Short mmCIF file of C-alpha atoms in Angstrom, two decimals:
data_model
loop_
_atom_site.label_atom_id
_atom_site.label_comp_id
_atom_site.label_asym_id
_atom_site.label_seq_id
_atom_site.Cartn_x
_atom_site.Cartn_y
_atom_site.Cartn_z
CA MET A 1226 -3.32 -30.83 1.11
CA GLU A 1227 -0.07 -30.85 3.46
CA ARG A 1228 0.37 -27.42 4.94
CA LYS A 1229 3.31 -25.59 3.93
CA GLU A 1230 5.17 -22.89 5.49
CA LEU A 1231 5.53 -20.68 2.54
CA GLY A 1232 3.20 -20.13 -0.59
CA LEU A 1233 5.24 -18.42 -3.41
CA VAL A 1234 3.57 -16.53 -6.14
CA PHE A 1235 5.67 -15.35 -9.00
CA PHE A 1236 4.72 -12.92 -11.99
CA PRO A 1237 7.41 -11.01 -13.57
CA ALA A 1238 5.20 -9.46 -16.09
CA PHE A 1239 7.74 -9.77 -18.80
CA ASP A 1240 5.49 -8.11 -21.31
CA TRP A 1241 4.86 -5.00 -19.11
CA ALA A 1242 7.07 -1.99 -18.69
CA ILE A 1243 6.69 1.94 -18.27
CA SER A 1244 9.42 2.23 -20.97
CA GLN A 1245 12.27 -0.04 -22.36
CA THR A 1246 14.73 2.18 -20.78
CA HIS A 1247 12.85 2.85 -17.47
CA PRO A 1248 13.83 0.99 -14.11
CA GLU A 1249 10.33 -0.51 -14.03
CA ARG A 1250 10.67 -2.90 -17.01
CA GLN A 1251 11.00 -6.48 -17.90
CA GLU A 1252 14.33 -7.43 -16.78
CA ARG A 1253 13.24 -6.32 -12.95
CA LEU A 1254 12.71 -9.90 -11.81
CA LEU A 1255 14.76 -11.67 -14.50
CA TYR A 1256 17.77 -11.90 -11.98
CA THR A 1257 15.63 -12.84 -8.93
CA ARG A 1258 14.08 -15.63 -11.32
CA ASP A 1259 17.70 -16.85 -12.09
CA GLN A 1260 18.67 -16.71 -8.32
CA LEU A 1261 15.53 -18.54 -7.19
CA LEU A 1262 16.08 -21.45 -9.83
CA GLU A 1263 19.91 -21.59 -9.12
CA GLU A 1264 19.23 -22.17 -5.53
CA GLY A 1265 16.43 -24.80 -6.20
CA VAL A 1266 14.03 -22.79 -4.18
CA LEU A 1267 11.35 -24.20 -5.78
CA ASP A 1268 12.17 -27.67 -4.88
CA LEU A 1269 12.30 -27.23 -1.12
CA PRO A 1270 9.79 -29.09 0.81
CA GLN A 1271 8.72 -25.91 2.60
CA ILE A 1272 7.63 -23.89 -0.21
CA ARG A 1273 4.46 -24.41 -2.68
CA GLU A 1274 4.38 -22.49 -5.78
CA TYR A 1275 1.20 -21.08 -6.77
CA ARG A 1276 0.03 -19.79 -10.26
CA PRO A 1277 -1.45 -16.17 -10.52
CA GLY A 1278 -4.72 -15.78 -11.48
CA MET A 1279 -6.32 -12.80 -13.14
CA ALA A 1280 -8.12 -10.31 -10.78
CA GLU A 1281 -11.98 -9.55 -11.56
CA TRP A 1282 -13.05 -6.27 -12.51
CA ALA A 1283 -15.02 -6.40 -9.66
CA ASP A 1284 -12.10 -7.08 -7.30
CA LEU A 1285 -10.61 -3.78 -8.57
CA GLU A 1286 -13.83 -1.67 -8.54
CA ARG A 1287 -14.07 -2.85 -4.87
CA VAL A 1288 -11.12 -0.27 -4.06
CA HIS A 1289 -10.76 1.92 -7.01
CA ILE A 1290 -12.79 4.39 -9.20
CA GLY A 1291 -11.30 4.90 -12.36
CA VAL A 1292 -12.24 7.96 -14.60
CA PRO A 1293 -14.17 7.61 -16.68
CA GLY A 1294 -13.28 3.74 -16.02
CA LEU A 1295 -10.75 1.24 -15.12
CA GLU A 1296 -11.08 -0.42 -18.56
CA SER A 1297 -9.00 2.37 -20.31
CA LEU A 1298 -6.31 2.53 -17.62
CA VAL A 1299 -5.42 -1.00 -16.47
CA LYS A 1300 -3.69 -3.81 -18.66
CA ASP A 1301 -3.75 -7.52 -18.29
CA ALA A 1302 -0.16 -7.45 -16.27
CA HIS A 1303 -2.03 -5.31 -13.87
CA ARG A 1304 -4.91 -7.67 -13.34
CA VAL A 1305 -2.61 -10.91 -12.86
CA ALA A 1306 -0.47 -9.20 -10.46
CA ALA A 1307 -3.42 -8.28 -8.38
CA GLY A 1308 -4.68 -11.86 -8.81
CA GLY A 1309 -1.25 -13.08 -7.62
CA ALA A 1310 -1.48 -10.99 -4.58
CA ILE A 1311 -5.12 -12.53 -4.15
CA GLU A 1312 -3.81 -15.95 -4.53
CA ALA A 1313 -1.46 -15.50 -1.76
CA GLY A 1314 -3.97 -14.20 0.55
CA LYS A 1315 -6.36 -17.01 0.04
CA ALA A 1316 -3.26 -19.84 0.48
CA VAL A 1317 -3.01 -18.02 3.88
CA CYS A 1318 -6.48 -17.70 4.63
CA SER A 1319 -7.36 -21.27 3.58
CA GLY A 1320 -4.76 -22.70 5.67
CA GLU A 1321 -2.76 -24.16 2.95
CA THR A 1322 0.41 -22.15 3.72
CA ALA A 1323 1.58 -20.34 6.84
CA ARG A 1324 2.70 -17.42 4.91
CA ALA A 1325 2.73 -16.36 1.36
CA PHE A 1326 5.00 -14.09 -0.54
CA ALA A 1327 3.54 -12.56 -4.15
CA LEU A 1328 6.61 -11.74 -5.94
CA VAL A 1329 4.81 -9.92 -8.70
CA ARG A 1330 5.09 -6.69 -10.85
CA PRO A 1331 3.70 -3.97 -11.55
CA PRO A 1332 3.92 -2.22 -8.22
CA GLY A 1333 0.72 -0.82 -6.72
CA HIS A 1334 1.18 1.24 -3.49
CA HIS A 1335 1.07 4.66 -5.04
CA ALA A 1336 -2.52 4.08 -6.57
CA MET A 1337 -5.15 5.96 -4.64
CA ARG A 1338 -8.82 5.49 -4.50
CA VAL A 1339 -9.66 7.69 -7.47
CA VAL A 1340 -7.44 6.64 -10.56
CA HIS A 1341 -6.75 9.09 -13.32
CA GLY A 1342 -3.85 7.41 -14.69
CA THR A 1343 -0.38 5.78 -13.65
CA ARG A 1344 1.84 7.30 -10.96
CA GLY A 1345 4.80 6.16 -9.27
CA PHE A 1346 4.75 3.18 -11.46
CA CYS A 1347 1.38 2.27 -10.14
CA THR A 1348 -2.27 2.01 -11.45
CA VAL A 1349 -4.17 -0.10 -8.98
CA ASN A 1350 -3.11 -0.98 -5.48
CA MET A 1351 -2.27 -4.73 -5.24
CA GLU A 1352 -2.48 -4.96 -1.42
CA ALA A 1353 -5.60 -3.14 -0.95
CA ILE A 1354 -7.29 -5.37 -3.79
CA MET A 1355 -6.29 -8.45 -2.05
CA ILE A 1356 -7.37 -7.01 1.43
CA GLU A 1357 -10.84 -6.13 0.35
CA HIS A 1358 -11.15 -9.61 -1.39
CA LEU A 1359 -10.22 -11.38 1.49
CA ARG A 1360 -12.56 -9.40 3.61
CA ARG A 1361 -15.44 -9.85 1.05
CA HIS A 1362 -14.90 -13.63 0.80
CA HIS A 1363 -12.89 -14.74 3.66
CA GLY A 1364 -14.35 -12.97 6.76
CA ILE A 1365 -11.03 -11.08 7.51
CA GLY A 1366 -11.71 -8.14 9.95
CA ARG A 1367 -8.79 -6.00 11.21
CA VAL A 1368 -5.78 -5.91 9.19
CA ALA A 1369 -2.31 -4.13 9.44
CA ILE A 1370 -0.44 -3.32 6.34
CA VAL A 1371 3.49 -2.58 7.22
CA ASP A 1372 4.83 -0.72 3.90
CA THR A 1373 8.60 -1.11 4.05
CA ASP A 1374 9.13 0.47 0.65
CA VAL A 1375 11.85 3.34 0.51
CA HIS A 1376 8.87 5.61 -1.00
CA HIS A 1377 6.16 6.56 1.01
CA GLY A 1378 3.07 4.27 0.43
CA ASP A 1379 0.66 7.27 -0.47
CA GLY A 1380 -1.72 5.60 -2.38
CA THR A 1381 -2.25 2.94 0.40
CA GLN A 1382 -2.64 5.58 2.99
CA ASP A 1383 -5.22 7.50 0.81
CA ILE A 1384 -7.47 4.03 0.35
CA TYR A 1385 -7.31 3.16 4.23
CA TYR A 1386 -7.29 6.90 5.64
CA HIS A 1387 -10.87 6.85 7.12
CA ASP A 1388 -10.85 2.91 8.01
CA PRO A 1389 -10.37 2.38 11.89
CA ASP A 1390 -10.12 -1.42 10.97
CA THR A 1391 -6.90 -0.95 8.99
CA LEU A 1392 -3.71 0.12 10.33
CA PHE A 1393 -1.25 1.64 8.01
CA ILE A 1394 2.33 1.91 9.27
CA SER A 1395 5.01 2.95 6.64
CA PHE A 1396 8.67 3.54 7.28
CA HIS A 1397 10.49 5.56 4.42
CA GLN A 1398 13.02 7.69 3.53
CA ASP A 1399 11.97 11.32 4.46
CA GLY A 1400 9.51 12.97 2.11
CA ARG A 1401 11.37 16.00 1.98
CA THR A 1402 14.08 14.00 0.09
CA LEU A 1403 12.29 11.69 -2.07
CA TYR A 1404 9.15 10.94 -4.04
CA PRO A 1405 6.16 11.41 -3.56
CA GLY A 1406 7.19 14.15 -1.00
CA SER A 1407 4.39 12.81 1.73
CA GLY A 1408 4.29 10.46 4.65
CA PHE A 1409 5.15 12.92 7.42
CA VAL A 1410 4.12 12.28 11.08
CA GLU A 1411 1.14 14.84 10.86
CA GLU A 1412 -0.69 12.50 8.57
CA GLN A 1413 -2.38 10.28 11.06
CA GLY A 1414 -6.01 9.33 9.32
CA GLY A 1415 -9.40 11.20 9.12
CA PRO A 1416 -10.98 11.84 12.41
CA ALA A 1417 -12.91 8.49 12.81
CA ALA A 1418 -9.71 6.67 12.03
CA PHE A 1419 -7.19 9.24 13.75
CA GLY A 1420 -3.94 7.07 14.87
CA THR A 1421 -4.33 3.92 12.29
CA THR A 1422 -2.07 5.81 9.74
CA PHE A 1423 1.30 5.67 11.28
CA ASN A 1424 4.13 7.42 9.54
CA ILE A 1425 7.75 6.77 10.34
CA PRO A 1426 9.81 9.27 8.11
CA LEU A 1427 13.59 8.41 8.28
CA PRO A 1428 16.50 10.11 7.55
CA VAL A 1429 18.89 9.52 4.54
CA GLY A 1430 21.62 7.09 5.19
CA THR A 1431 19.41 4.73 7.48
CA GLY A 1432 21.08 1.17 7.45
CA ASP A 1433 20.39 -2.18 9.32
CA ALA A 1434 20.62 -0.82 12.69
CA GLY A 1435 18.25 2.28 12.28
CA LEU A 1436 15.70 0.10 10.41
CA HIS A 1437 15.79 -2.48 12.95
CA ARG A 1438 15.60 -0.04 16.20
CA VAL A 1439 12.48 1.01 14.57
CA LEU A 1440 11.19 -2.00 13.96
CA ASP A 1441 11.90 -3.44 17.67
CA GLU A 1442 10.90 -0.24 19.68
CA LEU A 1443 8.12 1.00 17.59
CA VAL A 1444 6.63 -0.87 14.88
CA LEU A 1445 6.36 -4.43 16.77
CA PRO A 1446 4.77 -2.79 19.74
CA VAL A 1447 2.27 -0.99 17.75
CA LEU A 1448 1.15 -4.02 15.85
CA ALA A 1449 0.63 -5.86 19.59
CA ASP A 1450 -1.33 -3.35 20.64
CA PHE A 1451 -3.35 -3.01 17.46
CA LYS A 1452 -3.93 -7.03 17.32
CA PRO A 1453 -4.73 -7.41 13.70
CA ASP A 1454 -6.33 -10.45 12.24
CA LEU A 1455 -3.62 -10.33 9.21
CA ILE A 1456 -0.67 -8.63 8.90
CA ILE A 1457 0.55 -7.64 5.32
CA ASN A 1458 3.98 -6.33 4.15
CA SER A 1459 4.09 -3.83 1.32
CA ALA A 1460 7.48 -5.14 0.45
CA GLY A 1461 9.51 -2.68 -1.41
CA GLN A 1462 13.30 -3.43 -1.65
CA ASP A 1463 14.87 0.05 -2.35
CA ASN A 1464 16.07 0.73 0.87
CA HIS A 1465 19.23 -1.38 -0.36
CA TYR A 1466 22.50 0.55 -0.42
CA SER A 1467 22.85 -0.03 -4.21
CA ASP A 1468 19.32 1.03 -5.05
CA PRO A 1469 19.69 3.74 -7.77
CA LEU A 1470 16.49 5.71 -6.78
CA ALA A 1471 17.08 6.36 -3.06
CA ASN A 1472 19.69 6.81 -0.63
CA MET A 1473 19.59 4.52 2.02
CA SER A 1474 22.02 1.79 3.35
CA VAL A 1475 20.00 -1.42 4.17
CA THR A 1476 21.34 -4.89 3.20
CA ALA A 1477 19.92 -8.31 2.17
CA GLN A 1478 20.67 -9.51 5.98
CA GLY A 1479 18.62 -6.48 7.22
CA TYR A 1480 15.69 -7.22 5.06
CA GLY A 1481 16.07 -11.18 6.10
CA ARG A 1482 15.92 -10.32 9.54
CA LEU A 1483 13.14 -7.60 9.21
CA ALA A 1484 10.72 -10.27 7.47
CA GLU A 1485 11.78 -12.80 10.30
CA LYS A 1486 10.85 -10.46 13.11
CA LEU A 1487 7.65 -9.06 11.43
CA ARG A 1488 6.29 -12.50 10.60
CA ALA A 1489 3.68 -11.17 7.86
CA ASP A 1490 0.99 -13.17 6.85
CA VAL A 1491 1.57 -12.06 3.30
CA ALA A 1492 4.23 -10.32 1.70
CA VAL A 1493 3.78 -8.35 -1.61
CA LEU A 1494 6.35 -6.84 -3.61
CA GLU A 1495 6.55 -3.32 -4.29
CA GLY A 1496 9.62 -1.19 -5.69
CA GLY A 1497 13.52 -2.15 -5.76
CA TYR A 1498 15.38 -1.23 -8.77
CA SER A 1499 18.66 -2.38 -8.11
CA ILE A 1500 17.88 -5.24 -10.34
CA GLU A 1501 21.15 -7.30 -10.43
CA GLY A 1502 22.90 -5.72 -7.42
CA ALA A 1503 20.30 -6.16 -4.79
CA LEU A 1504 16.70 -7.82 -5.66
CA PRO A 1505 18.17 -11.28 -6.13
CA TYR A 1506 19.48 -11.34 -2.70
CA VAL A 1507 16.81 -9.38 -0.92
CA ASN A 1508 14.27 -11.52 -2.12
CA LEU A 1509 15.66 -14.48 -1.83
CA GLY A 1510 16.65 -13.41 1.95
CA ILE A 1511 13.08 -12.45 2.60
CA LEU A 1512 11.65 -15.85 1.14
CA LEU A 1513 14.00 -17.88 2.97
CA ALA A 1514 12.78 -15.96 6.21
CA MET A 1515 9.23 -16.35 5.66
CA ALA A 1516 9.83 -20.11 5.28
CA GLY A 1517 11.51 -20.44 8.38
CA LEU A 1518 14.89 -21.32 6.51
CA ASP A 1519 18.47 -20.26 7.21
CA TYR A 1520 19.28 -17.05 5.24
CA SER A 1521 22.66 -16.22 6.81
CA ARG A 1522 24.64 -17.00 3.83
CA VAL A 1523 22.65 -14.51 1.57
CA ILE A 1524 25.23 -11.90 1.27
CA GLU A 1525 25.69 -9.51 -1.58
CA PRO A 1526 29.13 -9.82 -3.66
CA ASP A 1527 29.82 -6.09 -2.79
CA ARG A 1528 28.61 -5.94 0.67
CA GLU A 1529 31.72 -3.63 1.69
CA ARG A 1530 30.23 -0.69 -0.63
CA CYS A 1531 27.38 -0.25 1.85
CA PRO A 1532 27.75 3.05 3.92
CA ALA A 1533 27.88 2.85 7.61
CA GLN A 1534 25.09 4.78 9.49
CA SER A 1535 26.22 7.88 10.82
CA ALA A 1536 26.16 9.02 14.42
CA ASP A 1537 23.84 11.66 13.37
CA VAL A 1538 21.47 9.41 11.60
CA THR A 1539 21.31 7.17 15.03
CA ALA A 1540 20.52 10.22 17.21
CA TYR A 1541 17.98 11.37 14.85
CA ILE A 1542 16.10 8.00 14.89
CA GLU A 1543 16.25 7.89 18.53
CA LYS A 1544 14.37 10.99 19.06
CA LEU A 1545 11.98 10.01 16.37
CA ILE A 1546 11.00 6.78 18.16
CA GLN A 1547 10.69 8.69 21.37
CA GLU A 1548 8.13 11.18 19.64
CA ARG A 1549 6.15 8.64 17.73
CA ARG A 1550 5.75 6.33 20.82
CA GLN A 1551 4.43 9.18 22.55
CA THR A 1552 1.99 10.01 19.91
CA TRP A 1553 0.73 6.26 19.54
CA ARG A 1554 0.13 6.26 23.64
CA GLU A 1555 -1.84 9.50 23.39
CA ARG A 1556 -3.83 8.27 20.12
CA GLU A 1557 -7.23 8.04 21.88
CA ASN A 1558 -7.13 11.36 23.43
CA LEU A 1559 -5.87 12.77 19.89
CA LYS A 1560 -8.65 10.98 18.31
CA ARG A 1561 -11.29 12.25 20.61
CA ARG A 1562 -9.89 16.05 20.08
CA GLU A 1563 -10.11 15.46 16.10
CA ILE A 1564 -13.77 14.53 16.38
CA ALA A 1565 -14.47 17.59 18.25
CA ARG A 1566 -12.55 19.80 16.37
CA TRP A 1567 -14.18 18.94 12.93
CA GLY A 1568 -17.85 18.05 14.31
CA ASP A 1569 -20.17 16.85 11.59
CA GLU A 1570 -17.74 16.94 8.68
CA TRP A 1571 -14.04 16.86 7.72
CA GLN A 1572 -12.75 18.20 4.53
CA ARG A 1573 -9.51 18.72 2.78
CA ARG A 1574 -8.42 19.85 -0.66
CA ARG A 1575 -5.13 18.52 -2.31
CA SER A 1576 -3.33 18.06 -5.73
CA VAL A 1577 -2.50 14.76 -7.30
CA TYR A 1578 0.28 14.59 -9.82
CA TYR A 1579 0.50 11.35 -12.13
CA ASP A 1580 3.98 11.63 -13.13
CA ASP A 1581 4.06 8.75 -15.34
CA SER A 1582 0.80 9.85 -17.45
CA GLY A 1583 1.26 13.72 -17.10
CA ILE A 1584 -1.84 14.29 -15.40
CA GLU A 1585 -2.24 16.99 -12.63
CA GLU A 1586 -5.53 16.11 -10.38
CA GLU A 1587 -7.58 18.67 -7.83
CA GLN A 1588 -9.39 16.98 -5.29
CA ARG A 1589 -11.87 18.08 -2.63
CA GLU A 1590 -12.50 15.60 -0.10
CA THR A 1591 -14.76 15.38 2.58
CA ALA A 1592 -15.87 12.79 5.36
CA ARG A 1593 -18.96 12.53 6.97
CA LEU A 1594 -18.64 12.09 10.71
CA CYS A 1595 -21.37 9.78 12.52
CA HIS A 1596 -21.67 8.37 15.71
CA HIS A 1597 -23.19 4.89 14.55
CA CYS A 1598 -20.60 4.12 12.05
CA TYR A 1599 -17.66 5.12 10.00
CA GLY A 1600 -19.42 7.62 8.23
CA TRP A 1601 -19.07 7.97 4.45
CA GLN A 1602 -16.36 9.98 2.04
CA GLY A 1603 -17.36 12.39 -1.05
CA ILE A 1604 -14.76 13.14 -3.51
CA ASP A 1605 -15.10 15.92 -6.24
CA THR A 1606 -12.23 15.35 -8.56
CA SER A 1607 -11.26 17.18 -11.65
CA SER A 1608 -8.07 16.45 -14.04
CA ARG A 1609 -6.03 17.85 -16.56
CA GLY A 1610 -3.87 16.18 -19.46
CA SER A 1611 -3.43 15.33 -22.84
CA PHE A 1612 -7.14 14.36 -23.11
CA GLY A 1613 -8.21 17.85 -21.95
CA ARG A 1614 -10.32 17.88 -18.83
CA LYS A 1615 -12.32 15.18 -16.87
CA SER A 1616 -14.28 15.59 -13.83
CA ALA A 1617 -16.32 13.15 -11.64
CA TYR A 1618 -17.91 13.22 -8.16
CA ALA A 1619 -18.10 10.16 -6.08
CA ALA A 1620 -19.39 8.74 -2.98
CA ILE A 1621 -17.95 6.06 -0.83
CA ILE A 1622 -19.93 3.98 1.38
CA PRO A 1623 -18.16 1.81 3.72
CA ARG A 1624 -18.90 -1.77 4.89
CA ASN A 1625 -20.77 -0.83 8.26
CA ALA A 1626 -22.41 2.59 6.90
CA CYS A 1627 -25.63 2.97 9.01
CA LYS A 1628 -28.98 3.75 7.01
CA ARG A 1629 -28.65 7.49 7.27
CA CYS A 1630 -25.24 7.75 5.98
CA LEU A 1631 -26.20 5.24 3.11
CA GLN A 1632 -29.20 7.35 2.09
CA GLU A 1633 -27.07 10.80 2.69
CA ALA A 1634 -24.15 9.52 0.36
CA GLN A 1635 -26.77 8.28 -2.41
CA ASP A 1636 -28.18 11.79 -2.26
CA ALA A 1637 -25.12 13.68 -2.38
CA VAL A 1638 -24.61 12.06 -5.90
CA TRP A 1639 -27.83 12.63 -6.97
CA SER A 1640 -27.73 16.21 -6.06
CA ALA A 1641 -24.21 16.68 -7.62
CA LYS A 1642 -25.56 15.07 -10.83
CA GLN A 1643 -28.44 17.39 -10.77
CA ALA A 1644 -26.22 20.30 -10.38
CA GLY A 1645 -24.59 19.28 -13.49
CA ARG A 1646 -20.98 20.33 -12.48
CA HIS A 1647 -19.16 17.12 -13.55
CA GLN A 1648 -18.92 14.57 -16.61
CA TYR A 1649 -19.26 11.52 -14.27
CA TYR A 1650 -20.86 10.20 -11.15
CA TYR A 1651 -20.37 7.11 -8.89
CA ILE A 1652 -21.46 5.46 -5.76
CA GLN A 1653 -18.88 2.91 -4.47
CA ASN A 1654 -20.87 1.01 -2.13
CA ARG A 1655 -18.97 -1.96 -0.04
CA GLN A 1656 -22.08 -3.31 1.52
CA THR A 1657 -23.52 -4.19 -1.87
CA ASP A 1658 -20.01 -4.79 -3.31
CA CYS A 1659 -20.81 -2.57 -6.14
CA LEU A 1660 -19.62 0.25 -8.26
CA GLU A 1661 -22.56 2.04 -9.60
CA ARG A 1662 -22.09 4.57 -12.38
CA ILE A 1663 -25.03 7.19 -12.14
CA GLY A 1664 -25.56 8.66 -15.89
CA GLY A 1665 -23.28 11.15 -16.66
CA LYS A 1666 -20.95 11.30 -19.86
CA LYS A 1667 -20.33 7.88 -22.09
#
């Protein structure tokens, strides 16, 4: 098969919406589809279209633990969108295409390891499902995820918080001014993976100039240091000046240049809710840039409405870049300090709110630190919603867990079950590629 520059997977999920009046609804990719057809994009010799498959339940459970199970939370649209991302990743890993763009919905970057419902329009995490599929079946090792959505990708961060083989970079509107209220510079990963979570919270009003300064002076050098096997762009288009859910000033040209410089192997669509005014232009600009084609004439008809980036914003970004560069340079010393500080076990408590499902979750997370492997994690979770209360305990065993950690994780789950404080018990074992349910309530 002749190698193409770009593989394109398009799945608009016309049968899925948060509600008929919600921004995350059927029409979200309607204008993008019309734009691609009008421009004859699918006829370009550099581009090959792929049909999305349906992700297997094993693909989803390799990443997520649904309480009580994913079957009651996940729709066919989620599985097809995840399957579309996998198809894009496979096209690149097989060498059929140089890069790939999965223009799929629903989005997924707010979906965390434990899933009680839907939050931030996300139920399962498309990028993580794709990455773990590629690791399992195509031998991919180190991966960098660059999340360019205006909202912090807290779900992706959560999934990879303890994985030193996955670099998660997110530049987004500052969490003090936008959902989900996270993504601060202090969030840098668990002790064993300290530094591989790299947040860059940007001020309201950041435009093309600020975005590209961050990209040129911070993101690209960090990627060069990390040397990933694969770069994934979690591609949210809601930094656009016309987006109704955010307050940034990025244009379609800004996004196109970002895609050209980043040279992501795979891009997966996330947010973007200016359905008619931004998405057709931003998606087209990214697609042409990833295919190595001219995108210079992709300009919004109301471009004059884009606010100019202020001098205060420019100065803030310059200072932020200096501080984050310093942190990156010192990451190994900081990591050693974190490991020494926590000893054998790291832990945290937190609350997670599922805004789309009206569910409140309380979580206690522990990470066992080990000198021989990446350790293992335990999650004690309880939630409250219209269903009443649910609780579960889960152990997560990474790919490279040593025998001692493997045994400790299994013992922890059986001890929790014997204590009987929860309704459900799980072992997510990446070595055996299996989510095991240990007794508990049916």
